[in-house]
Coordinates of C-alpha atoms and ligand atoms in Angstrom, one line a residue:
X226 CA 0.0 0.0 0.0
X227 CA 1.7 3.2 -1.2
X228 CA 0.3 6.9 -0.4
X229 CA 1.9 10.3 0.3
X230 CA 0.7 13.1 1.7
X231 CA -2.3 13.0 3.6
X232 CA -2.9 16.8 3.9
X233 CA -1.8 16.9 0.3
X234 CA -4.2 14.7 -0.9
X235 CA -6.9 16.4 1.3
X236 CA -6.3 19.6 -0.5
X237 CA -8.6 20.6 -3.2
X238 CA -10.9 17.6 -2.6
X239 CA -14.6 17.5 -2.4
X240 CA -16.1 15.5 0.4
X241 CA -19.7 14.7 1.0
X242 CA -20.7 13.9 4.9
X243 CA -24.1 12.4 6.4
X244 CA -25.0 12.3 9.9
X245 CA -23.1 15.3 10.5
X246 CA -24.9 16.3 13.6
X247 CA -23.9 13.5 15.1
X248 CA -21.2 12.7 17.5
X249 CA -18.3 10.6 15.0
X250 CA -19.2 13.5 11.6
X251 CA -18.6 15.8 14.4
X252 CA -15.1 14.6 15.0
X253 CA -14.3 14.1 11.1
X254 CA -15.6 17.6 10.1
X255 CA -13.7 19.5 12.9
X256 CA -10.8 17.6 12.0
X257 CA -10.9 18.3 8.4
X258 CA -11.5 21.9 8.9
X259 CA -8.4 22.3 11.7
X260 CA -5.9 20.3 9.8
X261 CA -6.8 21.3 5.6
X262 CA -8.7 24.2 5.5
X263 CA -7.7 24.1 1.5
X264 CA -9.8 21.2 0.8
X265 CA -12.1 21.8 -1.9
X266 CA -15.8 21.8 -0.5
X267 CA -17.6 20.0 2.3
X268 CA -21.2 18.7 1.6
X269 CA -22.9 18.2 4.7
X270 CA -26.6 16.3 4.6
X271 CA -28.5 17.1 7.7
X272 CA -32.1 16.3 8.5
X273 CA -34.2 19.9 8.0
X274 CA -37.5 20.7 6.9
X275 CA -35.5 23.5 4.4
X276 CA -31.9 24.9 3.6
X277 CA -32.3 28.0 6.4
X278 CA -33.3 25.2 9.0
X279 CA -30.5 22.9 8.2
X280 CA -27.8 25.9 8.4
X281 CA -29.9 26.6 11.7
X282 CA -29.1 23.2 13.2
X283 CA -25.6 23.2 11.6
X284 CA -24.6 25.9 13.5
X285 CA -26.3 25.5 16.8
X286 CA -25.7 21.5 17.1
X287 CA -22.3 21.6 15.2
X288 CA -20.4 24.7 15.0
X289 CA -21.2 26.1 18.4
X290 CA -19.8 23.0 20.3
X291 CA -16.6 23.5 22.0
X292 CA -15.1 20.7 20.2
X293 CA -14.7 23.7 17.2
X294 CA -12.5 26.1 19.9
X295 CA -9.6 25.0 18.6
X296 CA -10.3 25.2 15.3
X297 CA -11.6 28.7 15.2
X298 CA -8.4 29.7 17.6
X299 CA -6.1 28.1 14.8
X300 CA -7.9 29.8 11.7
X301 CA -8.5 33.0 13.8
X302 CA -10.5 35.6 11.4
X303 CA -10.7 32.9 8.5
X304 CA -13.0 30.5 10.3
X305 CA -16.0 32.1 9.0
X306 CA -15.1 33.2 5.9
X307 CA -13.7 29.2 5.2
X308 CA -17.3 27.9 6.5
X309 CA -19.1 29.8 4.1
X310 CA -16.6 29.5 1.0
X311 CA -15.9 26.2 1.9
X312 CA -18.7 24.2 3.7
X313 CA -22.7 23.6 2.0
X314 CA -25.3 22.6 4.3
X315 CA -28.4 21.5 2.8
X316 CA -31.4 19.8 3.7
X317 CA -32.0 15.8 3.1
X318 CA -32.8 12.4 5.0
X319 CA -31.1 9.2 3.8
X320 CA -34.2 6.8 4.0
X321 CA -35.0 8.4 0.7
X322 CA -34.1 8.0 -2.8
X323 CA -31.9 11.4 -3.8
X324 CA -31.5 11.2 -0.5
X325 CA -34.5 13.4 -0.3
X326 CA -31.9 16.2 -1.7
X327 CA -34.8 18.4 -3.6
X328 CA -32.5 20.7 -5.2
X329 CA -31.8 19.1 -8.4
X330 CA -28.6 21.4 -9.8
X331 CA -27.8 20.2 -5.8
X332 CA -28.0 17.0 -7.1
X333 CA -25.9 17.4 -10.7
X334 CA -23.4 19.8 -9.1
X335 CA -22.7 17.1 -6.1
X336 CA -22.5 14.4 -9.1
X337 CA -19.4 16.1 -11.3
X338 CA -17.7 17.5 -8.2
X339 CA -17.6 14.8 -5.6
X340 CA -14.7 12.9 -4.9
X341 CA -15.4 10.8 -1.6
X342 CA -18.1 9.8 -0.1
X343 CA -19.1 9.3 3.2
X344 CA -22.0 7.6 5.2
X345 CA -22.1 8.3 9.1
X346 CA -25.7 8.2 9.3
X347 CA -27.4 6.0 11.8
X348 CA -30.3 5.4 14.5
X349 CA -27.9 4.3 17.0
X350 CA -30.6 2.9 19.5
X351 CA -30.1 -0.8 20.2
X352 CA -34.5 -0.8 20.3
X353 CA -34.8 1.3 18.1
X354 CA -38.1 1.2 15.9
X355 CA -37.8 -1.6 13.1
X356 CA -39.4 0.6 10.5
X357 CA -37.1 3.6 11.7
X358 CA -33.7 1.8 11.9
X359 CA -34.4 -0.5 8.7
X360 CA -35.1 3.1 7.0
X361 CA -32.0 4.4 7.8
X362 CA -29.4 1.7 9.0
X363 CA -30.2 -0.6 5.8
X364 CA -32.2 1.4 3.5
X365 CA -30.2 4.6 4.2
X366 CA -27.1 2.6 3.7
X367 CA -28.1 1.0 0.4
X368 CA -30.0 4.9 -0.9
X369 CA -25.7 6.4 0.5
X370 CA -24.7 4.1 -1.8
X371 CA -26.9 4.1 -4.9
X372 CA -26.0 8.2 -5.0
X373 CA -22.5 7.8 -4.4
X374 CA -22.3 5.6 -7.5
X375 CA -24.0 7.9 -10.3
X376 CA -21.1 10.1 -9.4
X377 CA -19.1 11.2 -11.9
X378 CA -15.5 11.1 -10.8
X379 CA -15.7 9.6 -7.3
X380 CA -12.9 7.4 -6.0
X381 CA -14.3 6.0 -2.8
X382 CA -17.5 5.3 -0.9
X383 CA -16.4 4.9 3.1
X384 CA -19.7 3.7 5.2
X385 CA -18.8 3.8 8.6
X386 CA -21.0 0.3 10.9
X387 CA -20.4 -1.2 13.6
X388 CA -17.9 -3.9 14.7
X389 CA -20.6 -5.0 17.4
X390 CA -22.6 -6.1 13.4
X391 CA -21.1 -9.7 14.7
X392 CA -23.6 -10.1 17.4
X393 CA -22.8 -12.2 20.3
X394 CA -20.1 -14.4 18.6
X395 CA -16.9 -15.2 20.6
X396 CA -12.9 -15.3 19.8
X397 CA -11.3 -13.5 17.2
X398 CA -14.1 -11.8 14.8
X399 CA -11.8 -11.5 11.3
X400 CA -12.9 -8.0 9.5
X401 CA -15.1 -10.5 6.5
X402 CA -18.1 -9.1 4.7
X403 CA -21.8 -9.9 5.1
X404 CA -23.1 -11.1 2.3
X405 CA -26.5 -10.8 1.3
X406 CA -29.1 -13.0 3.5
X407 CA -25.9 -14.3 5.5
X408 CA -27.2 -14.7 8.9
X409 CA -25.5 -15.5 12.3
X410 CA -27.3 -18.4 13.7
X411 CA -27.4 -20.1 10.2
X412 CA -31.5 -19.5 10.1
X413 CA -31.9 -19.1 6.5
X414 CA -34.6 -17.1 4.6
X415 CA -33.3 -13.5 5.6
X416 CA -34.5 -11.5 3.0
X417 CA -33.9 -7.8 2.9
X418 CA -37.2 -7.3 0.7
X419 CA -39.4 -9.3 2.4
X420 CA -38.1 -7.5 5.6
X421 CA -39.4 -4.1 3.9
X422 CA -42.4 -6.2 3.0
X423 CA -43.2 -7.1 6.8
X424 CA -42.7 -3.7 8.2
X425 CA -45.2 -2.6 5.6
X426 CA -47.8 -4.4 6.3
X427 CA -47.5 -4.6 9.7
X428 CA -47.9 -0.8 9.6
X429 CA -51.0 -1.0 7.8
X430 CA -52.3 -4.0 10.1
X431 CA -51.7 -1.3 13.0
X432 CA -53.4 1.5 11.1
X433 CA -56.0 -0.1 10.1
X434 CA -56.9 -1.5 14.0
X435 CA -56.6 2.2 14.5
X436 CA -53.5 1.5 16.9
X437 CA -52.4 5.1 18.8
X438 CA -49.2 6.2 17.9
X439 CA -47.8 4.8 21.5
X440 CA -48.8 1.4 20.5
X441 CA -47.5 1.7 16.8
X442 CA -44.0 2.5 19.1
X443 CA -44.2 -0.8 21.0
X444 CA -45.0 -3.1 18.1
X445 CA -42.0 -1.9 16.1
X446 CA -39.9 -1.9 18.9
X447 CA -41.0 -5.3 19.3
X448 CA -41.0 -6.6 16.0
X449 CA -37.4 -5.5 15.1
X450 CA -36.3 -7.2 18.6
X451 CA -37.9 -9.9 17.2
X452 CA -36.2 -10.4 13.5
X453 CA -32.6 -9.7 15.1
X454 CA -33.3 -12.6 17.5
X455 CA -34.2 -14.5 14.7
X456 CA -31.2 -14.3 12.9
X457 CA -29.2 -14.7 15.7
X458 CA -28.1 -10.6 16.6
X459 CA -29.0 -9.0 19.8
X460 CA -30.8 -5.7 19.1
X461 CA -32.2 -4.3 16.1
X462 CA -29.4 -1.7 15.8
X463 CA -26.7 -4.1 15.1
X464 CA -28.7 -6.4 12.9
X465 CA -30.2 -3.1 10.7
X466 CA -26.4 -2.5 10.4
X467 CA -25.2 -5.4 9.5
X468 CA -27.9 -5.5 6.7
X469 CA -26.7 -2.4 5.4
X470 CA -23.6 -3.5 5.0
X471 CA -24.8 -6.5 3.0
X472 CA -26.5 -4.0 1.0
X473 CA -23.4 -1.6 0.0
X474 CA -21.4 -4.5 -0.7
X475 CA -24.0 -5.7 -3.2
X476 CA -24.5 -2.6 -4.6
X477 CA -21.6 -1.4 -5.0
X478 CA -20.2 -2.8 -8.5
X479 CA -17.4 -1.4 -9.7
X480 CA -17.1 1.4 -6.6
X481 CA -14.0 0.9 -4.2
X482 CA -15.8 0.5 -0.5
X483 CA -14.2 0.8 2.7
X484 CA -16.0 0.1 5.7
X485 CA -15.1 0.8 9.2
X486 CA -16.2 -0.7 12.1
X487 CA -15.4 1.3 15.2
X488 CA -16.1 -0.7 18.5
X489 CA -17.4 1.5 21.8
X490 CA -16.1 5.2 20.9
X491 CA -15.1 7.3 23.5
X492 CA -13.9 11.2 24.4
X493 CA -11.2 12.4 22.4
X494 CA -8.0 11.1 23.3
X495 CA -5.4 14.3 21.6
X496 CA -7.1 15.9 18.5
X497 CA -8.4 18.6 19.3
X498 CA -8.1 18.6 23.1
X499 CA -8.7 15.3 25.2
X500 CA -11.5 14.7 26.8
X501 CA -14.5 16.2 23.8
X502 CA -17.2 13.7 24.2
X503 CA -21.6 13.8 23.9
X504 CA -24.1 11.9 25.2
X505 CA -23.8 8.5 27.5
X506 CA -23.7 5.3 25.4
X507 CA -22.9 2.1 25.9
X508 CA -20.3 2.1 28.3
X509 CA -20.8 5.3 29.4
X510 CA -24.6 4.4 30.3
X511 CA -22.7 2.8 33.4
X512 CA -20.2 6.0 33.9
X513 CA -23.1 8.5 34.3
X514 CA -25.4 6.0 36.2
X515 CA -22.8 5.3 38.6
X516 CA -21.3 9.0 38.8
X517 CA -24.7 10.0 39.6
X518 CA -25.1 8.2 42.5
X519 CA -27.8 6.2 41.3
X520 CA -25.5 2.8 40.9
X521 CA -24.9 0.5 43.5
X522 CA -24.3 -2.3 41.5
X523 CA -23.2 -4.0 37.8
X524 CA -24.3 -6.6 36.1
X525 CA -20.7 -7.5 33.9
X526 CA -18.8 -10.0 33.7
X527 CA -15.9 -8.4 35.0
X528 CA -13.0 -10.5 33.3
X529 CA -14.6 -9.6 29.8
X530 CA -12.6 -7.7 27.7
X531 CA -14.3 -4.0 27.0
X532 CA -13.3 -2.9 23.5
X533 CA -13.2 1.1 23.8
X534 CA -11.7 3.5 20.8
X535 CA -11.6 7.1 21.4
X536 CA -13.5 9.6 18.7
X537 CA -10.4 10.8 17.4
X538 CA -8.6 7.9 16.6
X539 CA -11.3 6.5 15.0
X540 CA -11.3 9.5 12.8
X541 CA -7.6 9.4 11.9
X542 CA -8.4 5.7 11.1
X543 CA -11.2 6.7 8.4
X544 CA -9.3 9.5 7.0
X545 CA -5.8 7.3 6.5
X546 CA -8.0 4.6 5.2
X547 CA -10.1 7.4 2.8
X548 CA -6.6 8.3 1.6
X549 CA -5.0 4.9 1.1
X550 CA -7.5 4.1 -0.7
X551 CA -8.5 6.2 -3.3
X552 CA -4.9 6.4 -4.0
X553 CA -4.9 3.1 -4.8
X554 CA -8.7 1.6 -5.4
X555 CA -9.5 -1.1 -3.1
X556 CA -12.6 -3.7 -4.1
X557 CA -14.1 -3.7 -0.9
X558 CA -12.0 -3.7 2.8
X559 CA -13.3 -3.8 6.4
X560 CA -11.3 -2.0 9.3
X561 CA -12.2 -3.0 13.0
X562 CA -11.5 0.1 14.5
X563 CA -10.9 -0.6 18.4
X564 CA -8.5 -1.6 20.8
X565 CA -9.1 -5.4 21.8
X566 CA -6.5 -7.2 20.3
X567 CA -3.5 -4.6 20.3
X568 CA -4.4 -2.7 23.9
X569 CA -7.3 -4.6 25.7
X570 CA -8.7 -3.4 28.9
X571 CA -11.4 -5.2 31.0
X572 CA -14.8 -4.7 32.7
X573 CA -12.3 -5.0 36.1
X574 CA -10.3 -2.2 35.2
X575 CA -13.0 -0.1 34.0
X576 CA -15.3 -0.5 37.1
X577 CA -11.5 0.5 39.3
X578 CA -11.3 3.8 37.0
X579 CA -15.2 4.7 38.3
X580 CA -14.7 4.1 41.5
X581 CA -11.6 5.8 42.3
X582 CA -12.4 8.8 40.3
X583 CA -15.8 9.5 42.0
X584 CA -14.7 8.4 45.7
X585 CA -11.9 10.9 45.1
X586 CA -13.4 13.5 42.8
X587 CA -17.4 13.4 43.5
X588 CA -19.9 15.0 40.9
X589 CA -21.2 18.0 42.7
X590 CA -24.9 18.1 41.7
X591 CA -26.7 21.1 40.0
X592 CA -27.5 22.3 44.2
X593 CA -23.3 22.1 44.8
X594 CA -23.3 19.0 46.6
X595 CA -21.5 16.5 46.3
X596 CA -22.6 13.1 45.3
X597 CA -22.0 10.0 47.0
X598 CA -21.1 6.9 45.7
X599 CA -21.1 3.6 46.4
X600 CA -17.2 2.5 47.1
X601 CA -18.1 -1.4 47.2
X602 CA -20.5 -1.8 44.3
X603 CA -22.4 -5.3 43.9
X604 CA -21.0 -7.5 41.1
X605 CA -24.0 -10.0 39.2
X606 CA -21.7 -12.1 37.1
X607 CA -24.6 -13.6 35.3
X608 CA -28.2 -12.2 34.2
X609 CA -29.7 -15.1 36.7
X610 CA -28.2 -14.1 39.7
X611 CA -29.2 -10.4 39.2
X612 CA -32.9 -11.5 38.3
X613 CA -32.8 -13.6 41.8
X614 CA -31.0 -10.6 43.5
X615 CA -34.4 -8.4 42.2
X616 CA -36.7 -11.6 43.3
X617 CA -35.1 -11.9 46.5
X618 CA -34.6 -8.1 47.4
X619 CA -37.6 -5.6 45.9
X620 CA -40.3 -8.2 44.9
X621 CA -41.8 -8.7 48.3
X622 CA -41.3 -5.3 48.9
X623 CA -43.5 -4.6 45.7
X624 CA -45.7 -7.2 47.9
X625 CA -45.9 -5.3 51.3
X626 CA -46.7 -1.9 49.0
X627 CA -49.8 -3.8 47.2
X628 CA -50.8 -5.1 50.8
X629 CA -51.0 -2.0 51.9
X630 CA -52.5 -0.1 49.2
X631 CA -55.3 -2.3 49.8
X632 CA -55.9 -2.1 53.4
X633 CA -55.0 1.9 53.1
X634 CA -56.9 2.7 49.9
X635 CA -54.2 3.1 47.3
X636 CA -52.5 6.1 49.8
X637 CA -49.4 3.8 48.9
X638 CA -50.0 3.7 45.2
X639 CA -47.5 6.3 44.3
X640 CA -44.2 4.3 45.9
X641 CA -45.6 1.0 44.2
X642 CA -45.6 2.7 40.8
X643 CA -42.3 4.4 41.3
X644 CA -40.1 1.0 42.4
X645 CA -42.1 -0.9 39.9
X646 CA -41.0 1.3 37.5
X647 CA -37.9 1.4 38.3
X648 CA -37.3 -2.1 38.8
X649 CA -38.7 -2.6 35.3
X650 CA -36.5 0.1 34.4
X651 CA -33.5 -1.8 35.2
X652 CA -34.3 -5.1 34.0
X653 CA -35.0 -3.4 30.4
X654 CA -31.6 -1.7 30.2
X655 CA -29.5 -5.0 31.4
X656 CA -31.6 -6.8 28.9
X657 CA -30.4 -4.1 26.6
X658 CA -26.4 -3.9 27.3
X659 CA -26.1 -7.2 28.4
X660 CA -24.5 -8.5 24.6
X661 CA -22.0 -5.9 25.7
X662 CA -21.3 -6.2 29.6
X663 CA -20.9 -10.3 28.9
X664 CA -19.4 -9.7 25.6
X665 CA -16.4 -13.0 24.8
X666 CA -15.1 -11.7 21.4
X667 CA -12.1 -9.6 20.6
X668 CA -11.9 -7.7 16.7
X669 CA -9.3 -9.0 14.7
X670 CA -7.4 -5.2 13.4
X671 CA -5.1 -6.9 10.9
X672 CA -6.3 -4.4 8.3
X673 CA -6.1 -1.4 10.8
X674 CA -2.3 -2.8 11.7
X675 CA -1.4 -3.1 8.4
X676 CA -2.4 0.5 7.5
X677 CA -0.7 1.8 10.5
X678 CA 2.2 0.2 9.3
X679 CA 1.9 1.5 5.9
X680 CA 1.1 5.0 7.0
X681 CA 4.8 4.8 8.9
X682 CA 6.6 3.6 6.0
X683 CA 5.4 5.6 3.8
X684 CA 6.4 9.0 6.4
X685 CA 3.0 10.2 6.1
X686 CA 1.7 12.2 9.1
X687 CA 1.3 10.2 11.7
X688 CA 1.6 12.8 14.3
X689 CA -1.3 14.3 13.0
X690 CA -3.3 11.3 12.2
X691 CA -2.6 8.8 15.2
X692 CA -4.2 5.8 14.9
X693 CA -2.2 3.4 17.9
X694 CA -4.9 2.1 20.1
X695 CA -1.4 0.4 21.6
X696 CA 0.0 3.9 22.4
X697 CA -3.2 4.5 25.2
X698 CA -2.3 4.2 28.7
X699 CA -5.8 3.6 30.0
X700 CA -5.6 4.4 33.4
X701 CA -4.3 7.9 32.5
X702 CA -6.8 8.0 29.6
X703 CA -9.9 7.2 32.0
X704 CA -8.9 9.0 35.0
X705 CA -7.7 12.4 33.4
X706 CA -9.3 12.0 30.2
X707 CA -12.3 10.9 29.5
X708 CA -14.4 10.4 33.2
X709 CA -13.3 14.8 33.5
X710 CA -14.9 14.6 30.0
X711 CA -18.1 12.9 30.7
X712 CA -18.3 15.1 34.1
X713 CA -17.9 18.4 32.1
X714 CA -20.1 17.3 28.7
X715 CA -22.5 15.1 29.5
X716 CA -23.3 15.2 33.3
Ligands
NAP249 N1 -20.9 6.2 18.9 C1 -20.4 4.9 18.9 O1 -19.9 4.4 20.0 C2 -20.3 4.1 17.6 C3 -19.7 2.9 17.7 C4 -19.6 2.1 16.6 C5 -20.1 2.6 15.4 N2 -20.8 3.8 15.3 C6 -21.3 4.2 14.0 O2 -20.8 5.5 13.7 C7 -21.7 6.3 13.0 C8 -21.9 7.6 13.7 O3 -22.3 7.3 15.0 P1 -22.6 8.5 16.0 O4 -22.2 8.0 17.4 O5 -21.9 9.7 15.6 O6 -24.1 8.6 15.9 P2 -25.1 9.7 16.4 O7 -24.4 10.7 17.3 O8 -26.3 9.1 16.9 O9 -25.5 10.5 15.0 C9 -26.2 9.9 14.0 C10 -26.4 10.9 12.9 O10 -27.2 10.3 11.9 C11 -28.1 11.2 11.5 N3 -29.3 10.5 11.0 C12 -30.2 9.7 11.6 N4 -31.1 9.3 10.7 C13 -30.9 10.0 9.6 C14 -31.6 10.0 8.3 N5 -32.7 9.3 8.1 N6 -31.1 10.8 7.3 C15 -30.0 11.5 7.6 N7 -29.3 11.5 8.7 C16 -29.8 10.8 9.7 C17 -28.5 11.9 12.8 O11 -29.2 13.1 12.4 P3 -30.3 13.8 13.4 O12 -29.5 14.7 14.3 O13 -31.2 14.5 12.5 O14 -30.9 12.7 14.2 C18 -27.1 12.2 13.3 O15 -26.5 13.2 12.6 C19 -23.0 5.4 12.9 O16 -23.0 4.8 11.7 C20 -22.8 4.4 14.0 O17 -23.5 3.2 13.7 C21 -20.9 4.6 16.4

């Protein structure tokens, strides 16, 4: 694999983003922004009812975030003068065909001039909606795609998934394709259409029962539970991924493909200070949970490896890959973007870093006080022993309440509904992570090493575009990094 420059190459090219109001586009955009300003012309996609909206949301859920202070303290009186020469926002939703671009000389102009294309967009909610996450995980995927290849002179689509797309498998997961109707329990009969043909119709069944809009909710949930278990995935997010991968790699024809599967992302680790991070996912469910004071125990498996990946290496990663190949056109490569194999950490290390950074450093609430945390948290190392912790613990205290609403006249109604919710609360959301707190697989990051090592030989910029999971002391990384981060961003 041969390739020079990065920031050369980035220079004078035209890029087209989706999902850019989302956490990883984020990342890539800043990035591009900070380190090339000279590149050609950034298309962003976002969701908007019209052009004026989208620039509204670009620049109240993008631009305004701190993660751009170091990009406008780098280009000084430029940075707006280089988003407005440089950067066009427009209005569009992937589950459609154009990708609901309206603006046809949009359309033909975005056809001669792009060069790369690429697809963050996503419903990242493990329970997500079938009908929503089919739209835009497979669908959206597949519509990415079908645009990307009536362009005229492009050299590379780059759909970024998920590496969790291999469900609940175990060992070393090698960075292979899906093919088309592939499944991961061996079922056969997964049929994308047929899968569009279901959600159809049950729509209309639900319509036509005259099913609130609440109830429509629950059935899709349900239903796209359902066809991942089916199939053998764990959520309908990764199995709505993992079809639309099958999708672009069917698709695609003659089009190079990369696709990247990053594993948990976290805060920024360097680029463009350490510690930029939004929202609480996966992992981080636990970190704001427990920070919060509202944790007293985890259901992991403690030994399990936790495959974490910070934003912006995973960045570097799709931007040395985006450059290595469309110097050098590719057929169709995966990257498992993550840190398993090369630097793992596990659940035991990562419950430590909670623990001694809230003992020590305690989030003080929105009234100043300080919150206390649990120092000796209660371990379930299997979903059975935390259902018969629950059993044991809050169900006959569910009991006494229902006794004595009925002896008292419901006076005790409130408390029941509150622990009952939360209990069920709970049970839902271990039911949720558990693929990921029990998870036995590690990614194989051949690909990603053999990049790396390409990227070195060839003296390309490797300061700039890190990519070493290897390089990460964790402990360091948690404790100063990314738990501050969480505390100032998210909490
Ligand atoms: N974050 C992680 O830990 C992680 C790990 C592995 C892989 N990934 C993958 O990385 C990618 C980016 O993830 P993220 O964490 O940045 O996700 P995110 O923060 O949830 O952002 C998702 C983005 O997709 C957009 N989007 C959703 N539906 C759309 C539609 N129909 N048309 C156009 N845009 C749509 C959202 O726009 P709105 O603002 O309009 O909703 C948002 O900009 C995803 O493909 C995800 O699967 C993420």
């Amino acid at each position: 694999m041969e390739f020079g420059s990065i920031l050369q190459f980035l220079e004078n090219k035209t890029i087209f983003v989706t999902g850019v109001t989302g956490f990883l586009a984020k990342i890539f955009v800043e990035k591009i922004l900070r380190v090339q300003p000279n590149v050609k012309k950034l298309y962003l996609l976002l969701r908007a009812s019209d052009a004026t909206s989208a620039s509204h949301r670009f620049h109240n859920e993008v631009m305004r975030k701190d993660l751009f202070r170091v990009a406008k303290e780098k280009l000084g009186a430029n940075f707006d003068a280089i988003i407005s020469k440089k950067i066009n926002i427009f209005s569009g939703d992937v589950c459609y065909d154009d990708l609901g671009i309206k603006d046809s000389s949009l359309r033909e102009e975005m056809k001669k001039e792009l060069d790369i294309v690429l697809n963050f967009a996503a419903t990242t909610r493990f329970d997500e909606r079938y009908d929503i996450a089919f739209g835009t995980n497979t669908i959206g995927a597949k519509n990415v795609m079908c645009f990307a290849k009536i362009c005229l002179k492009l050299k590379l689509f780059v759909h970024i998934s998920t590496a969790y797309v291999c469900g609940e498998s175990s060992g070393l997961i090698p960075e292979n394709p899906y093919r088309l109707g592939e499944t991961l329990n061996g079922v056969s009969g997964l049929d994308i259409e047929e899968e569009k043909k279901l959600i159809d119709t049950k729509l209309d069944e639900l319509k036509a029962k005259g099913a609130t809009e609440t109830e429509i909710k629950h059935a899709m949930k349900d239903i796209g539970v359902k066809r991942a278990k089916r199939y053998g995935w764990p959520n309908t997010y990764v199995f709505t991924k993992a079809m639309g991968e099958m999708l672009v790699g069917h698709f695609k024809e003659n089009l190079p493909l990369v696709i990247i599967r990053p594993s948990m992302i976290t805060s920024t680790y360097k680029e463009p200070f350490p510690g930029w991070v939004e929202d609480a996912r996966t992992l981080d469910a636990l970190t704001l949970s427990y920070g919060k004071g509202r944790l007293t125990f985890f259901v992991v498996d403690l030994a399990s490896i936790v495959d974490v990946i910070p934003g912006d290496m995973v960045v570097n990663a799709i931007i040395v890959a985006m450059v290595a190949h469309a110097n050098q056109p590719c057929d169709e490569v995966i990257y498992h973007v993550g840190s398993s194999v090369r630097n793992p950490i596990r659940f035991s290390n990562f419950k430590d870093y909670l623990i001694r950074h809230f003992t020590k450093k305690p989030w003080i609430n929105q009234n100043g006080k300080p919150v206390k945390v649990v120092s000796k948290v209660t371990i379930f190392n299997s979903i059975p022993n935390f259902h018969k912790f629950i059993r044991i613990r809050y169900l006959p205290l569910l009991k006494v309440l229902e006794l004595a609403n009925t002896i008292f006249c419901q006076s005790f109604q409130g408390a029941y509904n509150n622990l009952n919710r939360r209990i069920k609360l709970v049970k839902r959301l271990v039911e949720l992570y558990q693929p990921y707190l029990f998870f036995h697989a590690i990614f194989d990051d051949s690909n990603l090493d053999k990049l790396r090592i390409a990227a070195e030989e060839n003296g390309v910029e490797t300061d700039i575009f890190f990519l070493d999971s290897k390089s990460i002391d964790w402990e360091d990384y948690f404790l100063n990094t990314h738990i501050p981060g969480m505390v100032k961003y998210v909490f």
